[in-house]
Short mmCIF file of C-alpha atoms in Angstrom, two decimals:
data_model
loop_
_atom_site.label_atom_id
_atom_site.label_comp_id
_atom_site.label_asym_id
_atom_site.label_seq_id
_atom_site.Cartn_x
_atom_site.Cartn_y
_atom_site.Cartn_z
CA UNK I 1116 22.80 3.54 15.24
CA UNK I 1117 20.59 4.62 12.32
CA UNK I 1118 18.10 2.20 11.01
CA UNK I 1119 18.64 0.47 7.70
CA UNK I 1120 16.94 1.87 4.48
CA UNK I 1121 14.74 -1.24 4.45
CA UNK I 1122 14.12 -1.39 8.20
CA UNK I 1123 10.41 -2.22 7.68
CA UNK I 1124 11.24 -4.79 5.01
CA UNK I 1125 11.18 -4.77 1.23
CA UNK I 1126 8.55 -2.73 -0.57
CA UNK I 1127 8.66 -5.21 -3.46
CA UNK I 1128 7.18 -8.64 -2.64
CA UNK I 1129 9.02 -10.26 -5.47
CA UNK I 1130 12.37 -10.14 -3.61
CA UNK I 1131 11.06 -11.37 -0.14
CA UNK I 1132 11.45 -14.89 1.05
CA UNK I 1133 8.37 -17.13 1.29
CA UNK I 1134 8.87 -17.35 5.07
CA UNK I 1135 8.94 -13.51 5.36
CA UNK I 1136 5.89 -13.11 3.14
CA UNK I 1137 3.92 -15.56 5.28
CA UNK I 1138 4.77 -13.81 8.47
CA UNK I 1139 3.90 -10.40 7.13
CA UNK I 1140 0.80 -11.27 5.07
CA UNK I 1141 -2.28 -9.19 5.68
CA UNK I 1142 -5.47 -11.08 4.76
CA UNK I 1143 -7.60 -9.43 2.12
CA UNK I 1144 -11.21 -10.24 1.60
CA UNK I 1145 -10.50 -11.10 -2.01
CA UNK I 1146 -8.61 -14.19 -0.84
CA UNK I 1147 -11.70 -16.07 0.26
CA UNK I 1148 -13.30 -15.56 -3.15
CA UNK I 1149 -10.32 -16.56 -5.44
CA UNK I 1150 -10.76 -19.93 -7.15
CA UNK I 1151 -8.04 -21.80 -5.16
CA UNK I 1152 -7.58 -24.82 -2.97
CA UNK I 1153 -10.70 -26.94 -2.96
CA UNK I 1154 -12.92 -24.38 -4.66
CA UNK I 1155 -14.48 -25.32 -7.95
CA UNK I 1156 -15.44 -21.74 -8.74
CA UNK I 1157 -14.55 -18.17 -7.80
CA UNK I 1158 -12.62 -15.10 -8.88
CA UNK I 1159 -9.89 -15.77 -11.43
CA UNK I 1160 -8.73 -12.33 -12.71
CA UNK I 1161 -7.25 -10.09 -9.96
CA UNK I 1162 -6.90 -6.38 -10.93
CA UNK I 1163 -4.80 -3.91 -8.95
CA UNK I 1164 -2.59 -0.85 -9.36
CA UNK I 1165 1.22 -1.37 -9.19
CA UNK I 1166 2.22 -1.68 -5.50
CA UNK I 1167 -1.20 -2.92 -4.37
CA UNK I 1168 0.04 -6.36 -3.57
CA UNK I 1169 -0.69 -8.51 -6.65
CA UNK I 1170 2.65 -10.32 -6.52
CA UNK I 1171 2.45 -10.72 -2.79
CA UNK I 1172 -1.02 -12.28 -3.11
CA UNK I 1173 0.20 -14.52 -5.87
CA UNK I 1174 3.18 -15.75 -3.82
CA UNK I 1175 0.93 -16.15 -0.77
CA UNK I 1176 -1.53 -18.32 -2.68
CA UNK I 1177 1.40 -20.42 -3.92
CA UNK I 1178 2.68 -20.90 -0.37
CA UNK I 1179 -0.73 -22.15 0.90
CA UNK I 1180 -0.76 -25.26 -1.25
CA UNK I 1181 1.28 -28.29 -2.12
CA UNK I 1182 -0.14 -28.27 -5.68
CA UNK I 1183 1.75 -28.36 -8.89
CA UNK I 1184 2.08 -24.63 -9.45
CA UNK I 1185 3.35 -23.19 -12.72
CA UNK I 1186 4.24 -19.42 -12.65
CA UNK I 1187 4.38 -17.15 -15.58
CA UNK I 1188 5.89 -13.74 -14.68
CA UNK I 1189 8.71 -11.28 -15.66
CA UNK I 1190 11.30 -14.02 -14.85
CA UNK I 1191 9.42 -16.78 -16.59
CA UNK I 1192 7.83 -15.10 -19.57
CA UNK I 1193 7.93 -18.09 -21.93
CA UNK I 1194 6.03 -16.37 -24.78
CA UNK I 1195 8.41 -14.76 -27.24
CA UNK I 1196 5.94 -13.46 -29.86
CA UNK I 1197 4.89 -9.80 -29.80
CA UNK I 1198 1.10 -9.88 -29.59
CA UNK I 1199 0.48 -6.15 -30.25
CA UNK I 1200 -0.72 -6.64 -33.81
CA UNK I 1201 -2.74 -9.80 -33.34
CA UNK I 1202 -6.29 -8.89 -34.25
CA UNK I 1203 -8.07 -12.29 -33.99
CA UNK I 1204 -11.31 -12.55 -32.05
CA UNK I 1205 -10.82 -13.35 -28.37
CA UNK I 1206 -12.50 -16.72 -28.79
CA UNK I 1207 -9.84 -17.90 -31.09
CA UNK I 1208 -7.08 -16.43 -28.91
CA UNK I 1209 -8.72 -18.06 -25.88
CA UNK I 1210 -8.25 -21.58 -27.32
CA UNK I 1211 -4.72 -20.95 -28.49
CA UNK I 1212 -3.52 -19.52 -25.23
CA UNK I 1213 -5.28 -22.08 -23.13
CA UNK I 1214 -3.64 -24.89 -25.17
CA UNK I 1215 -0.21 -23.35 -24.80
CA UNK I 1216 -0.61 -22.77 -21.06
CA UNK I 1217 -1.78 -26.27 -20.26
CA UNK I 1218 0.85 -27.88 -22.49
CA UNK I 1219 3.58 -25.94 -20.72
CA UNK I 1220 2.10 -27.11 -17.41
CA UNK I 1221 2.20 -30.67 -18.55
CA UNK I 1222 5.73 -30.31 -19.91
CA UNK I 1223 7.18 -28.62 -16.85
CA UNK I 1224 5.94 -31.21 -14.37
CA UNK I 1225 6.53 -34.22 -16.60
CA UNK I 1226 10.21 -33.20 -16.72
CA UNK I 1227 10.65 -32.17 -13.17
CA UNK I 1228 10.17 -35.53 -11.56
CA UNK I 1229 9.90 -39.23 -12.08
CA UNK I 1230 6.50 -40.53 -11.13
CA UNK I 1231 3.36 -42.13 -12.41
CA UNK I 1232 1.84 -38.68 -12.62
CA UNK I 1233 4.77 -37.29 -14.52
CA UNK I 1234 4.43 -40.25 -17.06
CA UNK I 1235 0.82 -39.49 -17.51
CA UNK I 1236 1.43 -35.73 -18.06
CA UNK I 1237 4.16 -36.62 -20.62
CA UNK I 1238 1.69 -38.83 -22.47
CA UNK I 1239 -0.93 -35.98 -22.42
CA UNK I 1240 1.73 -33.71 -23.97
CA UNK I 1241 2.65 -36.22 -26.62
CA UNK I 1242 -1.00 -36.91 -27.62
CA UNK I 1243 -1.65 -33.16 -27.94
CA UNK I 1244 1.44 -32.86 -30.10
CA UNK I 1245 0.29 -35.59 -32.44
CA UNK I 1246 -3.12 -33.90 -32.89
CA UNK I 1247 -1.87 -30.34 -33.42
CA UNK I 1248 0.68 -31.49 -36.01
CA UNK I 1249 -2.31 -31.38 -38.43
CA UNK I 1250 -1.92 -27.60 -38.34
CA UNK I 1251 0.91 -26.56 -40.76
CA UNK I 1252 3.93 -24.88 -39.04
CA UNK I 1253 2.15 -25.02 -35.67
CA UNK I 1254 5.06 -26.74 -33.86
CA UNK I 1255 8.67 -25.66 -33.35
CA UNK I 1256 10.46 -28.93 -32.87
CA UNK I 1257 13.74 -27.23 -32.36
CA UNK I 1258 12.64 -26.10 -28.92
CA UNK I 1259 12.34 -28.62 -26.06
CA UNK I 1260 8.78 -29.83 -25.45
CA UNK I 1261 7.69 -29.20 -29.07
CA UNK I 1262 6.71 -25.51 -28.59
CA UNK I 1263 3.55 -24.26 -30.33
CA UNK I 1264 3.64 -21.25 -32.57
CA UNK I 1265 0.84 -18.87 -31.58
CA UNK I 1266 0.55 -17.31 -34.99
CA UNK I 1267 -0.18 -20.64 -36.70
CA UNK I 1268 -2.76 -21.71 -34.08
CA UNK I 1269 -4.67 -18.48 -34.66
CA UNK I 1270 -5.28 -19.22 -38.29
CA UNK I 1271 -8.93 -19.66 -39.13
CA UNK I 1272 -8.24 -23.05 -40.76
CA UNK I 1273 -6.73 -24.32 -37.50
CA UNK I 1274 -9.87 -23.74 -35.34
CA UNK I 1275 -11.32 -27.25 -35.33
CA UNK I 1276 -7.97 -29.02 -34.87
CA UNK I 1277 -7.13 -26.52 -32.03
CA UNK I 1278 -10.47 -27.27 -30.31
CA UNK I 1279 -9.80 -31.07 -30.56
CA UNK I 1280 -6.32 -30.55 -29.18
CA UNK I 1281 -7.52 -28.50 -26.25
CA UNK I 1282 -10.39 -30.83 -25.31
CA UNK I 1283 -8.22 -33.86 -25.32
CA UNK I 1284 -5.37 -32.15 -23.48
CA UNK I 1285 -7.62 -30.85 -20.69
CA UNK I 1286 -9.20 -34.32 -20.25
CA UNK I 1287 -5.79 -36.04 -20.08
CA UNK I 1288 -4.21 -33.58 -17.67
CA UNK I 1289 -7.21 -33.71 -15.39
CA UNK I 1290 -7.20 -37.45 -15.44
CA UNK I 1291 -3.42 -37.52 -14.49
CA UNK I 1292 -4.10 -35.14 -11.54
CA UNK I 1293 -7.20 -37.03 -10.37
CA UNK I 1294 -5.29 -40.35 -10.38
CA UNK I 1295 -2.56 -38.75 -8.33
CA UNK I 1296 -4.93 -36.97 -5.90
CA UNK I 1297 -3.06 -33.72 -6.83
CA UNK I 1298 -4.19 -30.22 -7.74
CA UNK I 1299 -2.61 -28.11 -10.49
CA UNK I 1300 -2.39 -24.36 -10.77
CA UNK I 1301 -1.26 -21.81 -13.43
CA UNK I 1302 -0.51 -18.34 -12.17
CA UNK I 1303 0.13 -15.47 -14.54
CA UNK I 1304 1.72 -12.27 -13.05
CA UNK I 1305 3.22 -9.25 -14.85
CA UNK I 1306 1.01 -10.13 -17.75
CA UNK I 1307 2.58 -7.29 -19.84
CA UNK I 1308 6.03 -9.04 -19.48
CA UNK I 1309 4.60 -12.50 -20.17
CA UNK I 1310 2.90 -11.39 -23.38
CA UNK I 1311 5.08 -8.70 -25.07
CA UNK I 1312 2.95 -5.99 -26.70
CA UNK I 1313 -0.27 -6.83 -24.77
CA UNK I 1314 -0.45 -3.25 -23.45
CA UNK I 1315 -1.18 -2.14 -27.06
CA UNK I 1316 -3.71 -4.88 -27.60
CA UNK I 1317 -6.60 -5.01 -25.07
CA UNK I 1318 -8.35 -7.50 -27.29
CA UNK I 1319 -5.54 -10.00 -26.73
CA UNK I 1320 -5.84 -9.47 -22.98
CA UNK I 1321 -9.50 -10.37 -23.33
CA UNK I 1322 -8.45 -13.65 -24.96
CA UNK I 1323 -6.03 -14.41 -22.21
CA UNK I 1324 -8.72 -13.71 -19.55
CA UNK I 1325 -11.13 -16.00 -21.38
CA UNK I 1326 -8.44 -18.68 -21.60
CA UNK I 1327 -8.01 -18.52 -17.83
CA UNK I 1328 -11.82 -18.75 -17.38
CA UNK I 1329 -12.06 -21.75 -19.76
CA UNK I 1330 -9.26 -23.61 -17.92
CA UNK I 1331 -11.01 -23.03 -14.60
CA UNK I 1332 -14.40 -23.99 -16.00
CA UNK I 1333 -13.10 -27.35 -17.09
CA UNK I 1334 -10.62 -27.81 -14.24
CA UNK I 1335 -13.24 -27.36 -11.44
CA UNK I 1336 -11.52 -28.08 -8.12
CA UNK I 1337 -8.57 -29.99 -9.74
CA UNK I 1338 -6.96 -27.33 -11.95
CA UNK I 1339 -6.79 -23.62 -11.20
CA UNK I 1340 -5.67 -20.63 -13.28
CA UNK I 1341 -5.36 -17.01 -11.86
CA UNK I 1342 -4.44 -13.98 -13.86
CA UNK I 1343 -3.05 -10.80 -12.26
CA UNK I 1344 -3.48 -7.55 -14.20
CA UNK I 1345 -2.48 -3.94 -13.62
CA UNK I 1346 -5.37 -1.59 -13.27
CA UNK I 1347 -4.37 0.64 -16.21
CA UNK I 1348 -4.14 -2.34 -18.63
CA UNK I 1349 -7.48 -3.60 -17.35
CA UNK I 1350 -9.04 -0.19 -17.89
CA UNK I 1351 -7.89 -0.01 -21.46
CA UNK I 1352 -9.56 -3.40 -22.09
CA UNK I 1353 -12.72 -2.36 -20.18
CA UNK I 1354 -13.15 0.61 -22.35
CA UNK I 1355 -12.80 -1.32 -25.62
CA UNK I 1356 -14.39 -4.71 -24.89
CA UNK I 1357 -15.70 -7.27 -27.33
CA UNK I 1358 -16.71 -10.17 -25.08
CA UNK I 1359 -16.08 -8.61 -21.59
CA UNK I 1360 -19.44 -9.84 -20.27
CA UNK I 1361 -18.18 -13.42 -20.63
CA UNK I 1362 -15.68 -12.91 -17.82
CA UNK I 1363 -17.07 -10.00 -15.87
CA UNK I 1364 -18.17 -12.31 -12.94
CA UNK I 1365 -14.68 -13.75 -12.38
CA UNK I 1366 -12.87 -10.35 -12.17
CA UNK I 1367 -12.16 -8.75 -8.81
CA UNK I 1368 -10.17 -5.85 -7.54
CA UNK I 1369 -7.36 -5.74 -4.96
CA UNK I 1370 -8.18 -2.90 -2.56
CA UNK I 1371 -6.68 -1.54 0.69
CA UNK I 1372 -7.96 0.63 3.47
CA UNK I 1373 -6.50 2.41 6.50
CA UNK I 1374 -6.86 -0.53 8.95
CA UNK I 1375 -5.16 -2.93 6.59
CA UNK I 1376 -2.19 -0.59 6.05
CA UNK I 1377 -1.72 -0.09 9.79
CA UNK I 1378 -1.91 -3.91 10.38
CA UNK I 1379 0.75 -4.36 7.68
CA UNK I 1380 3.31 -2.21 9.55
CA UNK I 1381 2.47 -3.85 12.84
CA UNK I 1382 3.15 -7.32 11.35
CA UNK I 1383 6.41 -6.02 9.90
CA UNK I 1384 7.41 -4.71 13.31
CA UNK I 1385 6.61 -8.07 14.82
CA UNK I 1386 8.68 -9.88 12.18
CA UNK I 1387 11.48 -7.51 12.56
CA UNK I 1388 11.68 -8.11 16.28
CA UNK I 1389 11.28 -11.96 16.00
CA UNK I 1390 7.90 -11.90 17.64
CA UNK I 1391 5.04 -14.33 17.11
CA UNK I 1392 1.93 -12.37 16.08
CA UNK I 1393 -1.09 -13.54 18.00
CA UNK I 1394 -4.36 -13.82 16.19
CA UNK I 1395 -5.61 -11.03 18.42
CA UNK I 1396 -2.94 -8.67 17.02
CA UNK I 1397 -2.16 -5.78 19.37
CA UNK I 1398 -1.49 -3.29 16.57
CA UNK I 1399 -1.11 -0.16 18.76
CA UNK I 1400 1.36 -1.89 21.12
CA UNK I 1401 3.48 -3.05 18.18
CA UNK I 1402 3.54 0.44 16.63
CA UNK I 1403 4.57 1.86 20.01
CA UNK I 1404 7.85 -0.20 19.74
CA UNK I 1405 9.04 1.87 16.72
CA UNK I 1406 6.88 5.00 16.70
CA UNK I 1407 5.96 7.77 19.11
CA UNK I 1408 2.95 10.06 18.97
CA UNK I 1409 0.93 12.59 20.90
CA UNK I 1410 -2.82 12.29 21.11
CA UNK I 1411 -4.78 9.41 19.64
CA UNK I 1412 -3.21 6.45 17.79
CA UNK I 1413 -5.80 6.60 15.08
CA UNK I 1414 -5.03 10.27 14.41
CA UNK I 1415 -1.39 9.53 14.06
CA UNK I 1416 -1.78 6.51 11.83
CA UNK I 1417 -4.21 8.33 9.61
CA UNK I 1418 -1.64 11.02 9.11
CA UNK I 1419 0.70 8.30 7.83
CA UNK I 1420 -1.74 6.34 5.67
CA UNK I 1421 -3.13 9.42 3.92
CA UNK I 1422 0.02 9.51 1.79
CA UNK I 1423 -0.43 5.96 0.42
CA UNK I 1424 -1.68 6.00 -3.19
CA UNK I 1425 -1.32 2.39 -4.15
CA UNK I 1426 -1.37 0.55 -0.80
CA UNK I 1427 1.29 -1.52 0.88
CA UNK I 1428 4.24 -0.58 -1.31
CA UNK I 1429 3.72 3.13 -0.47
CA UNK I 1430 3.18 2.45 3.25
CA UNK I 1431 6.47 0.48 3.54
CA UNK I 1432 8.37 3.01 1.45
CA UNK I 1433 7.22 5.97 3.50
CA UNK I 1434 8.00 4.26 6.85
CA UNK I 1435 11.41 3.19 5.56
CA UNK I 1436 12.20 6.77 4.51
CA UNK I 1437 11.20 8.09 7.90
CA UNK I 1438 13.16 5.35 9.75
CA UNK I 1439 16.39 6.23 7.96
CA UNK I 1440 18.06 9.62 8.30
CA UNK I 1441 15.16 11.54 9.67
CA UNK I 1442 14.65 9.35 12.79
CA UNK I 1443 18.01 7.65 13.04
CA UNK I 1444 17.79 5.48 16.21
CA UNK I 1445 14.91 7.59 17.72
CA UNK I 1446 11.28 6.54 17.75
CA UNK I 1447 9.62 7.69 14.51
CA UNK I 1448 7.38 10.69 14.98
CA UNK I 1449 5.12 12.83 12.80
CA UNK I 1450 8.06 15.18 12.40
CA UNK I 1451 10.09 12.38 10.81
CA UNK I 1452 7.27 11.38 8.46
CA UNK I 1453 6.91 15.01 7.44
CA UNK I 1454 10.64 15.33 6.80
CA UNK I 1455 10.44 12.38 4.35
CA UNK I 1456 7.61 13.77 2.24
CA UNK I 1457 9.71 15.82 -0.21
CA UNK I 1458 11.65 12.81 -1.48
CA UNK I 1459 8.62 10.52 -1.16
CA UNK I 1460 6.41 12.91 -3.18
CA UNK I 1461 8.92 13.32 -5.98
CA UNK I 1462 9.29 9.55 -6.25
CA UNK I 1463 5.47 9.10 -6.38
CA UNK I 1464 5.11 11.61 -9.28
CA UNK I 1465 8.02 10.27 -11.25
CA UNK I 1466 6.98 6.61 -10.68
CA UNK I 1467 3.65 7.20 -12.28
CA UNK I 1468 5.26 6.43 -15.60
CA UNK I 1469 6.69 3.23 -14.20
CA UNK I 1470 3.28 2.22 -12.81
CA UNK I 1471 1.03 3.35 -15.71
CA UNK I 1472 3.40 4.20 -18.56
CA UNK I 1473 2.52 1.10 -20.59
CA UNK I 1474 -1.01 2.42 -20.87
CA UNK I 1475 -0.44 6.18 -20.50
CA UNK I 1476 3.11 6.97 -21.66
CA UNK I 1477 4.63 10.10 -20.03
CA UNK I 1478 1.72 10.34 -17.58
CA UNK I 1479 3.98 11.98 -15.01
CA UNK I 1480 4.65 14.96 -17.39
CA UNK I 1481 0.91 15.37 -17.91
CA UNK I 1482 0.35 15.39 -14.13
CA UNK I 1483 3.11 18.01 -13.61
CA UNK I 1484 1.63 20.13 -16.42
CA UNK I 1485 -1.88 20.10 -14.97
CA UNK I 1486 -1.32 20.29 -11.22
CA UNK I 1487 1.82 22.39 -10.71
CA UNK I 1488 0.79 25.00 -8.08
CA UNK I 1489 -2.90 24.20 -8.58
CA UNK I 1490 -5.57 24.42 -5.99
CA UNK I 1491 -5.71 21.38 -3.65
CA UNK I 1492 -9.55 21.24 -3.87
CA UNK I 1493 -12.01 21.78 -6.69
CA UNK I 1494 -15.29 20.38 -8.11
CA UNK I 1495 -15.21 17.61 -10.66
CA UNK I 1496 -16.20 20.01 -13.41
CA UNK I 1497 -13.43 22.45 -12.38
CA UNK I 1498 -10.97 19.55 -12.58
CA UNK I 1499 -11.99 19.00 -16.19
CA UNK I 1500 -11.79 22.65 -16.91
CA UNK I 1501 -8.28 22.91 -15.36
CA UNK I 1502 -7.09 19.95 -17.48
CA UNK I 1503 -8.52 21.53 -20.64
CA UNK I 1504 -6.91 24.96 -20.02
CA UNK I 1505 -3.50 23.67 -19.19
CA UNK I 1506 -3.26 20.88 -21.80
CA UNK I 1507 -5.79 20.83 -24.59
CA UNK I 1508 -5.82 24.74 -24.88
CA UNK I 1509 -2.10 25.14 -24.24
CA UNK I 1510 -0.72 25.19 -27.80
CA UNK I 1511 2.93 24.46 -26.80
CA UNK I 1512 2.16 21.56 -24.60
CA UNK I 1513 -0.65 20.21 -26.81
CA UNK I 1514 1.56 20.05 -29.92
CA UNK I 1515 4.47 18.51 -28.09
CA UNK I 1516 2.40 15.92 -26.25
CA UNK I 1517 0.03 14.68 -28.98
CA UNK I 1518 2.73 13.60 -31.34
CA UNK I 1519 3.38 10.13 -29.97
CA UNK I 1520 0.66 9.34 -27.34
CA UNK I 1521 -1.97 6.81 -27.99
CA UNK I 1522 -4.09 8.15 -25.05
CA UNK I 1523 -3.84 11.89 -25.67
CA UNK I 1524 -5.56 14.00 -26.75
CA UNK I 1525 -8.97 12.89 -25.38
CA UNK I 1526 -12.00 14.65 -24.00
CA UNK I 1527 -11.41 16.71 -20.82
CA UNK I 1528 -13.83 14.42 -19.02
CA UNK I 1529 -11.88 11.37 -20.08
CA UNK I 1530 -8.61 12.96 -19.03
CA UNK I 1531 -10.09 13.87 -15.64
CA UNK I 1532 -11.10 10.27 -15.11
CA UNK I 1533 -7.57 9.03 -15.91
CA UNK I 1534 -6.29 11.36 -13.10
CA UNK I 1535 -8.64 9.52 -10.73
CA UNK I 1536 -7.71 6.04 -12.01
CA UNK I 1537 -3.93 6.62 -11.50
CA UNK I 1538 -4.55 7.95 -7.95
CA UNK I 1539 -3.70 11.64 -8.46
CA UNK I 1540 -7.13 12.85 -7.32
CA UNK I 1541 -9.91 11.55 -5.11
CA UNK I 1542 -13.38 12.76 -4.08
CA UNK I 1543 -15.15 13.43 -0.81
CA UNK I 1544 -17.67 10.82 0.23
CA UNK I 1545 -19.92 10.51 3.35
CA UNK I 1546 -17.17 8.37 4.94
CA UNK I 1547 -14.26 10.56 3.96
CA UNK I 1548 -11.94 11.00 1.01
CA UNK I 1549 -12.21 8.18 -1.54
CA UNK I 1550 -9.39 7.21 -3.94
CA UNK I 1551 -9.02 4.53 -6.60
CA UNK I 1552 -7.24 2.13 -4.20
CA UNK I 1553 -10.46 1.79 -2.28
CA UNK I 1554 -13.00 2.34 -5.09
CA UNK I 1555 -11.37 1.39 -8.46
CA UNK I 1556 -14.41 1.92 -10.74
CA UNK I 1557 -15.90 5.33 -11.31
CA UNK I 1558 -17.45 6.68 -14.49
CA UNK I 1559 -16.77 10.02 -16.23
CA UNK I 1560 -20.09 11.40 -15.24
CA UNK I 1561 -19.82 10.32 -11.59
CA UNK I 1562 -16.50 12.12 -11.28
CA UNK I 1563 -17.80 15.30 -12.93
CA UNK I 1564 -20.70 15.47 -10.53
CA UNK I 1565 -18.46 15.33 -7.42
CA UNK I 1566 -18.69 18.55 -5.33
CA UNK I 1567 -15.30 18.10 -3.65
CA UNK I 1568 -12.32 16.65 -5.55
CA UNK I 1569 -8.86 16.85 -4.05
CA UNK I 1570 -5.25 16.23 -5.22
CA UNK I 1571 -3.89 13.27 -3.30
CA UNK I 1572 -1.66 14.34 -0.43
CA UNK I 1573 1.22 12.29 -1.69
CA UNK I 1574 1.62 14.37 -4.77
CA UNK I 1575 1.19 17.83 -3.24
CA UNK I 1576 4.77 18.55 -2.02
CA UNK I 1577 6.36 17.83 -5.35
CA UNK I 1578 3.64 19.80 -7.28
CA UNK I 1579 4.00 22.84 -4.85
CA UNK I 1580 0.32 22.52 -3.78
CA UNK I 1581 -0.24 24.12 -0.41
#
């Protein structure tokens, strides 16, 4: 009997059960640095490309605590205002967003239970409401919980009242949590869905990041806030910062390497077969239950992981494709992986727009224009020249593409770096090929100086690159 299309589990962590996520979780070094649990400081903004495991990490953190956890994500967006045109300084945005986040935390848990803590949180909410009423039109009383209007809070005249509201609110919420011996947490995932229009306003993202840092600074070990951001959105902020240095130290990047991806599939095999995974995980033995290879295990697994652009989601997708029609009920071999690459590669190119389209609209069309039947290997300077000749100097493409793109045209060096950031190209390092999933940050000049730049193997079949 042929295997199911999702034989190795779901590629999207948002649809898995908490029990499944716990069993399949691969520890990342970042976890021991995130401000969580009993830590009073640590990393608070997690940046990663789509598919790198941001949602999985967020859900894992949540499962490791009995805290009061409030989630903001695509399913619990809460904010209805489009923030694309808000041009206020990030300091003012910081106070407004922090106030709204903490008020929603207090409202949610004061209404969800009947306890002394719930009563104290309700009182904190009411006191903050009475203070912020001094700002004209700041409160929408037609909405449960007396919802604050972001636009009114951002007015210059509201600054002093807003600061007083925030100071009192934080003090009261922390007091309620301390009295109960509880910890609170606010997790913001899918930030572009939580704050509509934020992709067009990196300055507002800076304000949200500073709000998170402010909450953590006051909350110490009692109240946590963690923000998860797509790499493309972070990059657009990083390139146009105002107060980036204020939060630089609390930002970290979610990365994956070969060993972690191999461990991921081993844990999925163990879970699939109902096995308890020992701490001394026998990775090769677990792979042997579903795969077959000639030669060294490391050689075979590196053949598989080389096609992963963004990390775990790609690894699971590729293995699921090979486990379906190509392998059927046979052990999965290199032949079956290879047979899956056509469909996998096409999906990777087309999904670039889903992953990065908010920041770089129609990025997949740009990639197809530049790399169709191109050389697999070139220097950094040759990459920039290739981009220039096939886009900036191609009158038909240039005229068609420049009309509605906020990121194009740009310098050829800048466009080359974007190709690295979205994972389409990597460079040769002393330890092997290096891509954005392992080294997210690279400057224009560093990329142009590379002697060997290669198109990622995942994109080559669809782009007809030998």
